[in-house]
PDB file of N, CA, C and O in Angstrom:
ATOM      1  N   UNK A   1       0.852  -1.165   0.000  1.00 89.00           N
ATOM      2  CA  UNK A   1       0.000   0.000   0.000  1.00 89.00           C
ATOM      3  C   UNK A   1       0.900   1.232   0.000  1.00 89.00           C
ATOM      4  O   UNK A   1       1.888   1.260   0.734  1.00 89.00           O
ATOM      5  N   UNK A   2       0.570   2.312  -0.850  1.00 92.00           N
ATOM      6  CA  UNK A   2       1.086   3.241  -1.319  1.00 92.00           C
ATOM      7  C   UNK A   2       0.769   4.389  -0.332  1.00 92.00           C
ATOM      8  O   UNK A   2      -0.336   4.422   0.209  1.00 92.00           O
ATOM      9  N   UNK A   3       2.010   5.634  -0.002  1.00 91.00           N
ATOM     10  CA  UNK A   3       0.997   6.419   1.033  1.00 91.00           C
ATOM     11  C   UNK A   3      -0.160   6.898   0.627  1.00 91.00           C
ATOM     12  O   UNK A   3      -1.254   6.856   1.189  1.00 91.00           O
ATOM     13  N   UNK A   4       0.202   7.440  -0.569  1.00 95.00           N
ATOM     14  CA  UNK A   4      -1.463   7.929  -1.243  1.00 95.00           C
ATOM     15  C   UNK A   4      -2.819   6.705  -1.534  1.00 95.00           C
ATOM     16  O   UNK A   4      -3.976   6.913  -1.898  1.00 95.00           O
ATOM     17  N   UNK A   5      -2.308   5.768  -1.295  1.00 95.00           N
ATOM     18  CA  UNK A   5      -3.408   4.530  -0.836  1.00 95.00           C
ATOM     19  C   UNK A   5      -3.959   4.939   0.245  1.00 95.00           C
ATOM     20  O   UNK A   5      -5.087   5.416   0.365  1.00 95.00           O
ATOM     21  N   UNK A   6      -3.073   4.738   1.146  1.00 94.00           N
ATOM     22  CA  UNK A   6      -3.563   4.702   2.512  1.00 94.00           C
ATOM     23  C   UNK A   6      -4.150   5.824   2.835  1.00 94.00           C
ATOM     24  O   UNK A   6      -5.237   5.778   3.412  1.00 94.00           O
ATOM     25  N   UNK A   7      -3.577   6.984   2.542  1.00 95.00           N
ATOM     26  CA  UNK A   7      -4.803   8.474   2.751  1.00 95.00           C
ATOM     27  C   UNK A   7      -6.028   8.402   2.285  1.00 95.00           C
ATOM     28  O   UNK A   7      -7.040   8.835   2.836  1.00 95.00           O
ATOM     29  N   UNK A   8      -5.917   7.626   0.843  1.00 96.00           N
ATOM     30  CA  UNK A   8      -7.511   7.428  -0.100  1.00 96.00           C
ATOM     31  C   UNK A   8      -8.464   7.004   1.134  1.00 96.00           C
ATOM     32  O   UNK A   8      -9.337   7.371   1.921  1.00 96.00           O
ATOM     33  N   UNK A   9      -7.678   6.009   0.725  1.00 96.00           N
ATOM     34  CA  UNK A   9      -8.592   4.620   2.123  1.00 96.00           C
ATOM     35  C   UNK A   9      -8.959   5.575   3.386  1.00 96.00           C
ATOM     36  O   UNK A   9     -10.135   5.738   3.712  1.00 96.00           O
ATOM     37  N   UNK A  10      -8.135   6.054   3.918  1.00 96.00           N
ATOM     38  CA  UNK A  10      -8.226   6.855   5.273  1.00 96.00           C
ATOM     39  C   UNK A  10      -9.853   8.014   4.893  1.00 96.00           C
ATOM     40  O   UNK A  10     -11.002   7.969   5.333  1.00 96.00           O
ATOM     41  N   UNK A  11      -9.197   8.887   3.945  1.00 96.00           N
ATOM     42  CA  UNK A  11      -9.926   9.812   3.631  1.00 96.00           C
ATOM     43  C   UNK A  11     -12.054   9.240   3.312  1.00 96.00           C
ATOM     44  O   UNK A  11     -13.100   9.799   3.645  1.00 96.00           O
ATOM     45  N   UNK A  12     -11.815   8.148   2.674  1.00 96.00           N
ATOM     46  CA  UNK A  12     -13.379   7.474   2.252  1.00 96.00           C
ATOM     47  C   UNK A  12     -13.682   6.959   3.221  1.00 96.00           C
ATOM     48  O   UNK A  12     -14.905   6.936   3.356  1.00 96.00           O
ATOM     49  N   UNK A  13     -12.902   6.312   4.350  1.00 97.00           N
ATOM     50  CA  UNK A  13     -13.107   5.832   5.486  1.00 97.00           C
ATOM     51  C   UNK A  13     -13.901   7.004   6.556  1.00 97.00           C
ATOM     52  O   UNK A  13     -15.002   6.930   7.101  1.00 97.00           O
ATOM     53  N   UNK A  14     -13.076   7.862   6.590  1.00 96.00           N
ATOM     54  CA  UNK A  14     -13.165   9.194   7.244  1.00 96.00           C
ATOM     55  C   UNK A  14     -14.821   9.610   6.763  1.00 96.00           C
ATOM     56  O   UNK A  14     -15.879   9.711   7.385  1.00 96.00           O
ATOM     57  N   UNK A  15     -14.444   9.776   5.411  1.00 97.00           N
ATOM     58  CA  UNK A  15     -16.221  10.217   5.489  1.00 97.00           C
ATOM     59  C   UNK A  15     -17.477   9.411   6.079  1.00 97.00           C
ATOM     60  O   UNK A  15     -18.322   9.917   6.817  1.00 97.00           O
ATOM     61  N   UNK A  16     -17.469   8.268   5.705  1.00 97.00           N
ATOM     62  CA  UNK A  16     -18.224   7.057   5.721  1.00 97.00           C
ATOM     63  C   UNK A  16     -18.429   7.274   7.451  1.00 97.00           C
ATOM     64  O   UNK A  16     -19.598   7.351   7.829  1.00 97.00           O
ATOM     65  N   UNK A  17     -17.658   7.345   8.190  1.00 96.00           N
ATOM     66  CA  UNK A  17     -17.546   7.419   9.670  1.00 96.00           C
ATOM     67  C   UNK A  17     -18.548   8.851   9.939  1.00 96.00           C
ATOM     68  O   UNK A  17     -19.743   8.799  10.227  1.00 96.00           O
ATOM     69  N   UNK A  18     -17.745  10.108   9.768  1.00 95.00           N
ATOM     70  CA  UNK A  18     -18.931  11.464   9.140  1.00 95.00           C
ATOM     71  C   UNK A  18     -20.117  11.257   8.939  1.00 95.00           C
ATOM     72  O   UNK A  18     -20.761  11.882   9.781  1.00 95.00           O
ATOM     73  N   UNK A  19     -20.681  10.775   8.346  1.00 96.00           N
ATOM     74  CA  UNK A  19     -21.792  10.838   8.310  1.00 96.00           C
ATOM     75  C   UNK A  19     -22.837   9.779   8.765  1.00 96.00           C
ATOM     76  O   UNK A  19     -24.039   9.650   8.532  1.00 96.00           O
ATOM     77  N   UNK A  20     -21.958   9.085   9.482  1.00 95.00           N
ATOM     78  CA  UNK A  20     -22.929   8.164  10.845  1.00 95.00           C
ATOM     79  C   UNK A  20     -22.884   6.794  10.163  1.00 95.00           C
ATOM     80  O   UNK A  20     -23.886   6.096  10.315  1.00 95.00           O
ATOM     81  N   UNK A  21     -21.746   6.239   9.340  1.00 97.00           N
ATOM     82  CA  UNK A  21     -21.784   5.135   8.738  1.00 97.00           C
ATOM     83  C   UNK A  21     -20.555   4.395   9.295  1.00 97.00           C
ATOM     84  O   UNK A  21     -19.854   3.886   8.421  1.00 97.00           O
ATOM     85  N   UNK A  22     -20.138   4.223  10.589  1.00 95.00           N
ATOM     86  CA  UNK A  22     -19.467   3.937  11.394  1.00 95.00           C
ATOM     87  C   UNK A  22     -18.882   2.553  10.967  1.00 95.00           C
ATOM     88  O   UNK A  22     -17.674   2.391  10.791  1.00 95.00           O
ATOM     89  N   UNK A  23     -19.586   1.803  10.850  1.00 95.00           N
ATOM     90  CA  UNK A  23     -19.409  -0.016  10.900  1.00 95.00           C
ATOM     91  C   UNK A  23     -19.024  -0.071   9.754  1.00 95.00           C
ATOM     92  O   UNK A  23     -18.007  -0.717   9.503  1.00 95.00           O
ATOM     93  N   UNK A  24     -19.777   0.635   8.676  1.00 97.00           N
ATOM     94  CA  UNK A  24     -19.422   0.866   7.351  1.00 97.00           C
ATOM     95  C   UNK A  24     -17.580   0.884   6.651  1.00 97.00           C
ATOM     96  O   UNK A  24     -16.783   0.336   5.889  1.00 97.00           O
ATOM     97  N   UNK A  25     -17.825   2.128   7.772  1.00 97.00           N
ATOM     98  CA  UNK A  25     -15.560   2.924   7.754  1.00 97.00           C
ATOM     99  C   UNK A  25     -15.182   1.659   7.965  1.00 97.00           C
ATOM    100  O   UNK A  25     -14.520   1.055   7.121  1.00 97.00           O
ATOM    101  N   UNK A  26     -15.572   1.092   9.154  1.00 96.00           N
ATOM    102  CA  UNK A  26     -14.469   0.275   9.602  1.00 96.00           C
ATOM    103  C   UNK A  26     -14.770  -1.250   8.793  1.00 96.00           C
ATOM    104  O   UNK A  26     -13.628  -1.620   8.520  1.00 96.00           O
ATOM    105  N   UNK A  27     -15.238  -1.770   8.541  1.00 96.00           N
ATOM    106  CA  UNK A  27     -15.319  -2.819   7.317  1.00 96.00           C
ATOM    107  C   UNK A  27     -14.622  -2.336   6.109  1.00 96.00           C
ATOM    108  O   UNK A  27     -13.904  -3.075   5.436  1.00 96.00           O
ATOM    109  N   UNK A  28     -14.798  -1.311   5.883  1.00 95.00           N
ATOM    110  CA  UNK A  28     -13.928  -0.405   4.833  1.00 95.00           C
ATOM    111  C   UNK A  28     -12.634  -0.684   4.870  1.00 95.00           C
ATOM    112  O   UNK A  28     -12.043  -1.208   3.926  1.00 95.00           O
ATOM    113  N   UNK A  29     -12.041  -0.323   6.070  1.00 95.00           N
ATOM    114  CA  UNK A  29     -10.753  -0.774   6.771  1.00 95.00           C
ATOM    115  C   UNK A  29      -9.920  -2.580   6.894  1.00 95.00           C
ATOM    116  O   UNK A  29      -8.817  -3.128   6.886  1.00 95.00           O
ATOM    117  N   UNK A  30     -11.115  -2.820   6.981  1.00 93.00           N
ATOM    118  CA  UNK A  30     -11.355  -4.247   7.251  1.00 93.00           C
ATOM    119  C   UNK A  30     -10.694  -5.073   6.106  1.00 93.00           C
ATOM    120  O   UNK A  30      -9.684  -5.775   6.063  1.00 93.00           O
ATOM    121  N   UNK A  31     -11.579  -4.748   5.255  1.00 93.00           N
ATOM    122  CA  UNK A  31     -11.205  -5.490   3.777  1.00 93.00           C
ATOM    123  C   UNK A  31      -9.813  -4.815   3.441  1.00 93.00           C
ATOM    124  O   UNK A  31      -8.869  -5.492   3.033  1.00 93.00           O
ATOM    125  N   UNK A  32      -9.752  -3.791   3.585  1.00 92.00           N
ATOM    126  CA  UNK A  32      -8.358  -3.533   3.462  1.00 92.00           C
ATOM    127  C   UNK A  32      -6.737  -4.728   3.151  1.00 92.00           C
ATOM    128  O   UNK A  32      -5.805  -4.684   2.348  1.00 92.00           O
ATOM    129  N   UNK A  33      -7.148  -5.729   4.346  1.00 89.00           N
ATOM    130  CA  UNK A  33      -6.617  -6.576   4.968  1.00 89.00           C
ATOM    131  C   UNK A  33      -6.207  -7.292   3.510  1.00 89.00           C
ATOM    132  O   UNK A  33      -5.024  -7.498   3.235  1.00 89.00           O
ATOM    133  N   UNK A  34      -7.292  -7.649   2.606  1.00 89.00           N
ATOM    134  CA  UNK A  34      -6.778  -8.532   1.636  1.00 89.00           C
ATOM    135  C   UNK A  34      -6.821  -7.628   0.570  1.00 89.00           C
ATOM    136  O   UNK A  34      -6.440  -8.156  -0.475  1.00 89.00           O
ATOM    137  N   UNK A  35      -7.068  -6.742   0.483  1.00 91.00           N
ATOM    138  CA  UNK A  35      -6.697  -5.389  -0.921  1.00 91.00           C
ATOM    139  C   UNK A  35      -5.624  -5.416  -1.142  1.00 91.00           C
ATOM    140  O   UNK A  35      -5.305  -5.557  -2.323  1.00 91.00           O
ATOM    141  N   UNK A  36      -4.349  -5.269   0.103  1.00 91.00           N
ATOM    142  CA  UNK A  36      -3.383  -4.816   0.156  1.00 91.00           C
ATOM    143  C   UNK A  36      -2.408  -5.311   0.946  1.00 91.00           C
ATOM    144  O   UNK A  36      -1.387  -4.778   1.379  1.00 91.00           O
ATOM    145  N   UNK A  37      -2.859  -6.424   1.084  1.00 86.00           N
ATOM    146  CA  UNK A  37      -2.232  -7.634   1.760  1.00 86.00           C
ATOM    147  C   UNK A  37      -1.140  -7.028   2.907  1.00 86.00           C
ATOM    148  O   UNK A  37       0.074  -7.222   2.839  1.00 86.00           O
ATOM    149  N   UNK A  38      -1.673  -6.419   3.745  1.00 89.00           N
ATOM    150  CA  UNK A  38      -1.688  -5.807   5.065  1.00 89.00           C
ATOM    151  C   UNK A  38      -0.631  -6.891   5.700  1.00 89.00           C
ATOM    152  O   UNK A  38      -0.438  -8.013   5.232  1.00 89.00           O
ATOM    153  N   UNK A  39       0.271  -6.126   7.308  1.00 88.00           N
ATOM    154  CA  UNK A  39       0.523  -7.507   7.628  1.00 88.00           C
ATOM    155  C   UNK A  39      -0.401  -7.617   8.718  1.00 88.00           C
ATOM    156  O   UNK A  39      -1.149  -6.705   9.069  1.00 88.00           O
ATOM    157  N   UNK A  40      -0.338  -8.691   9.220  1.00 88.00           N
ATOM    158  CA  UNK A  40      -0.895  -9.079  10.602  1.00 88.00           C
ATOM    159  C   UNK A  40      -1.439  -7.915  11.629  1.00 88.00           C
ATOM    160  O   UNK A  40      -0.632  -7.132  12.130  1.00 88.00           O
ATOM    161  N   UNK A  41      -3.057  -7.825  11.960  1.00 89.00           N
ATOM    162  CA  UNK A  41      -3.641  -6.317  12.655  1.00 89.00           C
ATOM    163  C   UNK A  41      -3.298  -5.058  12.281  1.00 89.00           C
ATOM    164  O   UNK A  41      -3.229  -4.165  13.126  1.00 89.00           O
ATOM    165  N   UNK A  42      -2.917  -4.723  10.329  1.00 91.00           N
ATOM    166  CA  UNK A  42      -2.509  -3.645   9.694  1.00 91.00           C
ATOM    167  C   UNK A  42      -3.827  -3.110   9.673  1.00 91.00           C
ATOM    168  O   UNK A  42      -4.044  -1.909   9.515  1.00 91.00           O
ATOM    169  N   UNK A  43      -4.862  -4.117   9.856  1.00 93.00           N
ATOM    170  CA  UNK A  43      -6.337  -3.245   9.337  1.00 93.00           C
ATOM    171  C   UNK A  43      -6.772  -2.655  10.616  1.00 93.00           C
ATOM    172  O   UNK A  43      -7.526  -1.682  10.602  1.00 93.00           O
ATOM    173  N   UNK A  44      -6.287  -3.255  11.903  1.00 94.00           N
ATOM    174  CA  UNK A  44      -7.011  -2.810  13.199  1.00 94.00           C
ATOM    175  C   UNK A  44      -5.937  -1.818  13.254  1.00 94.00           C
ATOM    176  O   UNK A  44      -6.304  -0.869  13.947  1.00 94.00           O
ATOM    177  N   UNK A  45      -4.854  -1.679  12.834  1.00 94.00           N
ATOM    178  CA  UNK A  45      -4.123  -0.419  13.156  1.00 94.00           C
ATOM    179  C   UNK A  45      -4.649   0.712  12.465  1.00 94.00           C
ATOM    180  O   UNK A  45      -4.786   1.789  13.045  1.00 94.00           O
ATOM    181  N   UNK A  46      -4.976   0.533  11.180  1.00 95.00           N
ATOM    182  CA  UNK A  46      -5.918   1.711  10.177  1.00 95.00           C
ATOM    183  C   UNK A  46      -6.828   2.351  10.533  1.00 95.00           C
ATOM    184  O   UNK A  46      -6.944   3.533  10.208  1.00 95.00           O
ATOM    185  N   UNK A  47      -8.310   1.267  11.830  1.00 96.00           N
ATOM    186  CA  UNK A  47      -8.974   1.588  11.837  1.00 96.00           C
ATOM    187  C   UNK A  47      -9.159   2.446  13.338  1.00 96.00           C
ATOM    188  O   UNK A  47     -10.124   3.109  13.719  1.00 96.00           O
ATOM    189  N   UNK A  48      -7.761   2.143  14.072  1.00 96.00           N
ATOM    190  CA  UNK A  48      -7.412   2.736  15.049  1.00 96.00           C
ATOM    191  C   UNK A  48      -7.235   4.135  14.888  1.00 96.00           C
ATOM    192  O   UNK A  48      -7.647   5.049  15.602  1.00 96.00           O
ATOM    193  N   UNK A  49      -6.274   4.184  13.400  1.00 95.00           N
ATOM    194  CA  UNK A  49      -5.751   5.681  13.289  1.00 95.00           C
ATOM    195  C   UNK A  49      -7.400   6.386  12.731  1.00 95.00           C
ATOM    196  O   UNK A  49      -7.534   7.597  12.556  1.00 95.00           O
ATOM    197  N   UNK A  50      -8.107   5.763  12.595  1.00 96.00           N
ATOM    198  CA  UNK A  50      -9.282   6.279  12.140  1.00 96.00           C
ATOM    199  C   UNK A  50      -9.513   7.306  12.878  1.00 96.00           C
ATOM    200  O   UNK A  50      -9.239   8.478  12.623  1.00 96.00           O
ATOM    201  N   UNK A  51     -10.268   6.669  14.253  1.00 95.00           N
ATOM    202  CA  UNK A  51     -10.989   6.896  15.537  1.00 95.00           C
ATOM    203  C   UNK A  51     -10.008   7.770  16.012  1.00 95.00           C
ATOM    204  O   UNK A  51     -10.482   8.841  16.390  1.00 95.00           O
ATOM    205  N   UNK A  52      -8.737   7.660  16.121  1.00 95.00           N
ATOM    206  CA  UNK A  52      -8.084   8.783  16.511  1.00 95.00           C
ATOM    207  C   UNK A  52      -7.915  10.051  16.100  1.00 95.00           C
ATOM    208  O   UNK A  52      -7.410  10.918  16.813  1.00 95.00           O
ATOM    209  N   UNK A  53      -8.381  10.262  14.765  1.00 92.00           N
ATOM    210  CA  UNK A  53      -7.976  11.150  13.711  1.00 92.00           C
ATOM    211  C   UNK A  53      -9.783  12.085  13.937  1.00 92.00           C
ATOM    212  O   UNK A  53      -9.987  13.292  13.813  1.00 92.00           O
ATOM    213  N   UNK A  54     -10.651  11.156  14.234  1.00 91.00           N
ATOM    214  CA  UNK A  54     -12.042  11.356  14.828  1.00 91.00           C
ATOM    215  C   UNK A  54     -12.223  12.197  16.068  1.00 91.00           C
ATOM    216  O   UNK A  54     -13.099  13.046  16.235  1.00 91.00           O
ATOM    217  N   UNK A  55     -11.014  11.751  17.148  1.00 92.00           N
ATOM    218  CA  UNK A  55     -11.016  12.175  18.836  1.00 92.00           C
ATOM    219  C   UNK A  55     -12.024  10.763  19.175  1.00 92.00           C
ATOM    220  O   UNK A  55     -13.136  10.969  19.660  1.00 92.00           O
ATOM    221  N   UNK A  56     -11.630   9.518  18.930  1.00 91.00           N
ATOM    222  CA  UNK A  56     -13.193   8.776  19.585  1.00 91.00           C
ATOM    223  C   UNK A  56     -12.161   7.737  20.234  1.00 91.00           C
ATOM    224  O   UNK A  56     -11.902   6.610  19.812  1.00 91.00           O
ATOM    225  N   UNK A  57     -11.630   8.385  21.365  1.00 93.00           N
ATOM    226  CA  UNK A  57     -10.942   7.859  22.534  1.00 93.00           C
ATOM    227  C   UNK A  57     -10.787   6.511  22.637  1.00 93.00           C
ATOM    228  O   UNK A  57      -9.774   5.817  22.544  1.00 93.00           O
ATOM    229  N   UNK A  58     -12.268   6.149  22.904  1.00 95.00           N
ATOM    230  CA  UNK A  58     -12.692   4.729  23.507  1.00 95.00           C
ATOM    231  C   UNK A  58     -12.645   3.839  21.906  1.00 95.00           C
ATOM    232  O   UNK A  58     -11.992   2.796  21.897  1.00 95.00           O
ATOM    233  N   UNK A  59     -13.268   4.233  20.739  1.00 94.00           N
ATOM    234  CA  UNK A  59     -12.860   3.403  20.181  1.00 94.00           C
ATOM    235  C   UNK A  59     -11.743   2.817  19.498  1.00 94.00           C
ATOM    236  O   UNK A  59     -11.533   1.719  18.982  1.00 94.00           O
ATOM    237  N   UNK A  60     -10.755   4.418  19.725  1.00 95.00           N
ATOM    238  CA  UNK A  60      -9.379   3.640  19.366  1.00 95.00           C
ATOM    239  C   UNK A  60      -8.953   2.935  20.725  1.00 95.00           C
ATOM    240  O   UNK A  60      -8.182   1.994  20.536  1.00 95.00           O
ATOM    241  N   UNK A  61      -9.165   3.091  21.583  1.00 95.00           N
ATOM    242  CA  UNK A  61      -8.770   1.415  23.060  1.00 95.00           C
ATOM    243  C   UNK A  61      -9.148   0.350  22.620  1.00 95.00           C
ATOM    244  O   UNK A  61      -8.439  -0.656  22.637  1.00 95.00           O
ATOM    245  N   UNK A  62     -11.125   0.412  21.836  1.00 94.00           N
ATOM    246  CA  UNK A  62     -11.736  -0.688  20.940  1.00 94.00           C
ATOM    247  C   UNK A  62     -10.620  -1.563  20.573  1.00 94.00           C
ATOM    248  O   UNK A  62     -10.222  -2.599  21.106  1.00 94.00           O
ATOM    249  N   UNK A  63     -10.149  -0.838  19.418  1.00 94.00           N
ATOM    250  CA  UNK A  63      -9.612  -1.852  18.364  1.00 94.00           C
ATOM    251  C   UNK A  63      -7.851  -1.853  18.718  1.00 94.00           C
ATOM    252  O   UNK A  63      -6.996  -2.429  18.045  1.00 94.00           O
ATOM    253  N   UNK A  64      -7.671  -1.201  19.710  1.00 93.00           N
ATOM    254  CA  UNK A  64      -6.058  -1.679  20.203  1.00 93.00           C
ATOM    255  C   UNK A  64      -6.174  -2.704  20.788  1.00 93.00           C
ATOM    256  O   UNK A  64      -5.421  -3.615  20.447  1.00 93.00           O
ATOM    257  N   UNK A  65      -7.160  -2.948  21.893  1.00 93.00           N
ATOM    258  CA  UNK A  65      -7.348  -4.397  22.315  1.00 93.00           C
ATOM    259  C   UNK A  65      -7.781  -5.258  21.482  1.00 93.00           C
ATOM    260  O   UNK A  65      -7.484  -6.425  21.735  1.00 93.00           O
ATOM    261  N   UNK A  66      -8.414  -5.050  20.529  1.00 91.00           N
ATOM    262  CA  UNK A  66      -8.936  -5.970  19.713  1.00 91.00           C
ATOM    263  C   UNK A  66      -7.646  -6.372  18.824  1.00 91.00           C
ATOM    264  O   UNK A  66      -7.724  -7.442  18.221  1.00 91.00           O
ATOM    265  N   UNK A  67      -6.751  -5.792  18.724  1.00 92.00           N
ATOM    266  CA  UNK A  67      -5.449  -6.344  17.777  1.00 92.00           C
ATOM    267  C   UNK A  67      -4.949  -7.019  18.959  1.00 92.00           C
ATOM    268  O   UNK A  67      -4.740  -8.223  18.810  1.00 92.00           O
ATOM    269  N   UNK A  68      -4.768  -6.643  19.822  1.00 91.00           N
ATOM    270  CA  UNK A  68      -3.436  -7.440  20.894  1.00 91.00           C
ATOM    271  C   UNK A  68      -4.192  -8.961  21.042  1.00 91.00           C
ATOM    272  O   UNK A  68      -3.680 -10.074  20.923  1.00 91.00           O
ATOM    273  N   UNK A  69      -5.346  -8.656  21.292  1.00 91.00           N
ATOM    274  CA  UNK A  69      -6.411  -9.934  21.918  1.00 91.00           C
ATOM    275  C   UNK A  69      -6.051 -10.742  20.289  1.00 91.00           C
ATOM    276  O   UNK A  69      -5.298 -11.711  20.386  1.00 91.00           O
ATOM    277  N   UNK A  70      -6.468 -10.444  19.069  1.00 86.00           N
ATOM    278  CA  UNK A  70      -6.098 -11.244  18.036  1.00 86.00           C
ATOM    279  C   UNK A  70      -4.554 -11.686  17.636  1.00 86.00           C
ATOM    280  O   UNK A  70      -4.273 -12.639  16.909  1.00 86.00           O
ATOM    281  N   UNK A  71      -3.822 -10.985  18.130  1.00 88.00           N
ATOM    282  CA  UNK A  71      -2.096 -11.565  18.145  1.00 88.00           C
ATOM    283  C   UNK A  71      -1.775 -12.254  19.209  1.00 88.00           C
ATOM    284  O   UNK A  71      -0.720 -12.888  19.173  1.00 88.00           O
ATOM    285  N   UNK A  72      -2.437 -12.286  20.163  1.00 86.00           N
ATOM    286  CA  UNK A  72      -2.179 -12.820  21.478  1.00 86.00           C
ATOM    287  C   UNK A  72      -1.201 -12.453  22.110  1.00 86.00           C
ATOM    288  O   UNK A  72      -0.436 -13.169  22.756  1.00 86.00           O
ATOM    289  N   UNK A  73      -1.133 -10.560  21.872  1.00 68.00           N
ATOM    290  CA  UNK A  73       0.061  -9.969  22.470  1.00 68.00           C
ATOM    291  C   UNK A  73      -0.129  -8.704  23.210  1.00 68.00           C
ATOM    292  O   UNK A  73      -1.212  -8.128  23.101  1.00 68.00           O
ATOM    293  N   UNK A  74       0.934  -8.143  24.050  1.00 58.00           N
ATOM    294  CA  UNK A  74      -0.223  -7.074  24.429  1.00 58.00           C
ATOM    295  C   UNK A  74       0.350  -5.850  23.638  1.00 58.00           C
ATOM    296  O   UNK A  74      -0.245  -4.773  23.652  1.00 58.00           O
TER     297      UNK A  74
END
């Protein structure tokens, strides 16, 4: 993934989230995973920088635990 990939992605993500399509962004993110053959929790890191880029505190904790809990690391 190219940086200007990853802003695209970020940026359509970003809206999709905007306008109350939340689950949407982050499936967005999601698939990511095999678009761009991500490595290992590249998509929960994306969708982290999402929520952060948002101010949505709690859901970037969401999906930081949700990567560690899926690597089995902390």
């Amino acid at each position: 993934m190219t940086t200007a990939e990853r802003a695209g992605l970020l940026e359509r993500a970003g809206q999709l989230a905007e306008f109350g399509f939340t689950g949407a962004a982050e499936q967005t993110l999601l698939r990511a995973f095999y678009t761009y053959a991500l490595p290992e929790g590249g998509a929960y890191d994306l969708i982290a920088e999402l929520h952060a880029g948002r101010r949505a505190d709690a859901d970037v904790s969401r999906w930081r635990a949700a990567k560690a809990h899926l690597l089995a690391r902390p």
